[in-house]
Amino acid sequence: MAGVKPGERVAFIAGNWKMNLDHLQAIAFVQKLAWTLSDARHDYSATEVAVFPPFTDIRSVQNLITGDKLELGFGAQDVSAHLSGAYTGEISALFLKALGAPYVIVGHSERRQYHHESDEQIAEKVAVSIQNDVVPVICVGETAEDLELYGPSAVPVAQLRAALSLSEGATNVVVAYEPVWAIGSGQAATPEQAEQVAEQLRYVVAEVLGGEVADATRILYGGSVKSTNIAGFLRQPNVDGALVGGASLDIAEFASIAQFRKHVGT
Ligand code: PGA
């Protein structure tokens, strides 16, 4: 099948809702998303689909997914670097584990920018997630200024090295390359730009976690992904999926992104 990487990595389409949809809206949304994908005969074994709602929605989404045996995955948008204690407002990886959350986004550029998360904190969050069986979706990406100063891959490569620095034995991580200039701007990277950086990021995974893990690691592209540009990214050998923000809040659009194989060749 065009666009499939046979015997290789299962594609991954992840919806980062950011601070949108309360728990009631989340339930209606996930139900409709599951129906839409089921109507389209979505093959979850070829393309995994997951949603990343706000913390207050996660229990409701988990209940729905397990109760109705939906094949959708889910995760949180952040996690504390600490496991428990006097950290007002934070959420432990233990709590995500207790909810059976398969994933957590770590180091999103909005966390780095608005909450001043450092590479060191992100490395701790990655480590604590892995230690508690929650797979981190590690976000890296350069700003427009970085791009001008250092070129396309220097900053994301350095961020990924730092993020993995406390997790040497890890076998299961997801990496998301999200150029900051492409997030929410309507100005996506080109598939070639995404591939160029994704390839460098795979080398970093190989360097830190070994070649076998690097081969199995999904590297996503994020930043203004839509149904009209998704196929070009997934055609790249090192791009295995997408982290979708704005377009993940529109059920038809997100389902269409998840069905990217239908657009390959278009
Ligand atoms: P966007 O956001 O798809 O709205 O550009 C992507 C992200 O921030 O993960």
Short mmCIF file of N, CA and C in Angstrom, two decimals, residues 5 9 194-200 202-203 214 217-221 233-241:
data_model
loop_
_atom_site.label_atom_id
_atom_site.label_comp_id
_atom_site.label_asym_id
_atom_site.label_seq_id
_atom_site.Cartn_x
_atom_site.Cartn_y
_atom_site.Cartn_z
N LYS A 5 4.92 1.73 5.55
CA LYS A 5 6.29 1.27 5.64
C LYS A 5 6.21 -0.18 6.12
N ARG A 9 7.43 0.71 11.33
CA ARG A 9 6.76 1.43 12.41
C ARG A 9 5.29 1.69 12.09
N ALA A 194 10.95 18.57 7.15
CA ALA A 194 10.61 17.68 8.27
C ALA A 194 11.49 16.43 8.21
N GLU A 195 11.67 15.88 7.03
CA GLU A 195 12.46 14.67 6.87
C GLU A 195 13.92 14.92 7.27
N GLN A 196 14.44 16.05 6.84
CA GLN A 196 15.84 16.36 7.13
C GLN A 196 16.10 16.35 8.65
N VAL A 197 15.20 16.98 9.41
CA VAL A 197 15.40 17.03 10.86
C VAL A 197 15.06 15.67 11.48
N ALA A 198 14.00 15.03 11.01
CA ALA A 198 13.61 13.72 11.57
C ALA A 198 14.77 12.72 11.43
N GLU A 199 15.46 12.77 10.33
CA GLU A 199 16.59 11.86 10.13
C GLU A 199 17.69 12.12 11.18
N GLN A 200 17.97 13.39 11.42
CA GLN A 200 18.98 13.74 12.43
C GLN A 200 18.51 13.29 13.82
N ARG A 202 16.60 10.78 14.46
CA ARG A 202 16.74 9.32 14.57
C ARG A 202 18.19 8.95 14.89
N TYR A 203 19.14 9.70 14.35
CA TYR A 203 20.54 9.44 14.69
C TYR A 203 20.78 9.65 16.19
N ALA A 214 16.19 2.89 17.85
CA ALA A 214 16.01 3.99 16.88
C ALA A 214 15.15 3.54 15.71
N THR A 217 11.51 3.53 16.83
CA THR A 217 10.96 4.77 17.41
C THR A 217 10.17 5.56 16.39
N ARG A 218 8.94 5.95 16.77
CA ARG A 218 8.15 6.80 15.89
C ARG A 218 8.58 8.25 16.03
N ILE A 219 8.86 8.89 14.92
CA ILE A 219 9.18 10.32 14.91
C ILE A 219 8.05 11.04 14.18
N LEU A 220 7.40 11.95 14.90
CA LEU A 220 6.25 12.66 14.34
C LEU A 220 6.67 14.05 13.88
N TYR A 221 5.90 14.59 12.96
CA TYR A 221 6.05 16.00 12.61
C TYR A 221 4.85 16.73 13.19
N PHE A 233 3.97 14.49 4.42
CA PHE A 233 4.87 14.21 5.55
C PHE A 233 5.06 12.70 5.72
N LEU A 234 3.95 11.97 5.65
CA LEU A 234 4.01 10.53 5.90
C LEU A 234 4.70 9.77 4.77
N ARG A 235 4.90 10.42 3.67
CA ARG A 235 5.64 9.79 2.57
C ARG A 235 7.14 9.78 2.84
N GLN A 236 7.58 10.58 3.81
CA GLN A 236 9.02 10.67 4.12
C GLN A 236 9.45 9.44 4.93
N PRO A 237 10.63 8.91 4.63
CA PRO A 237 11.04 7.68 5.30
C PRO A 237 11.20 7.79 6.82
N ASN A 238 11.53 8.98 7.32
CA ASN A 238 11.75 9.11 8.77
C ASN A 238 10.61 9.78 9.51
N VAL A 239 9.53 10.10 8.82
CA VAL A 239 8.38 10.72 9.49
C VAL A 239 7.29 9.66 9.62
N ASP A 240 6.91 9.37 10.87
CA ASP A 240 6.02 8.22 11.12
C ASP A 240 4.64 8.64 11.61
N GLY A 241 4.38 9.95 11.60
CA GLY A 241 3.08 10.38 12.07
C GLY A 241 3.08 11.86 12.31
#
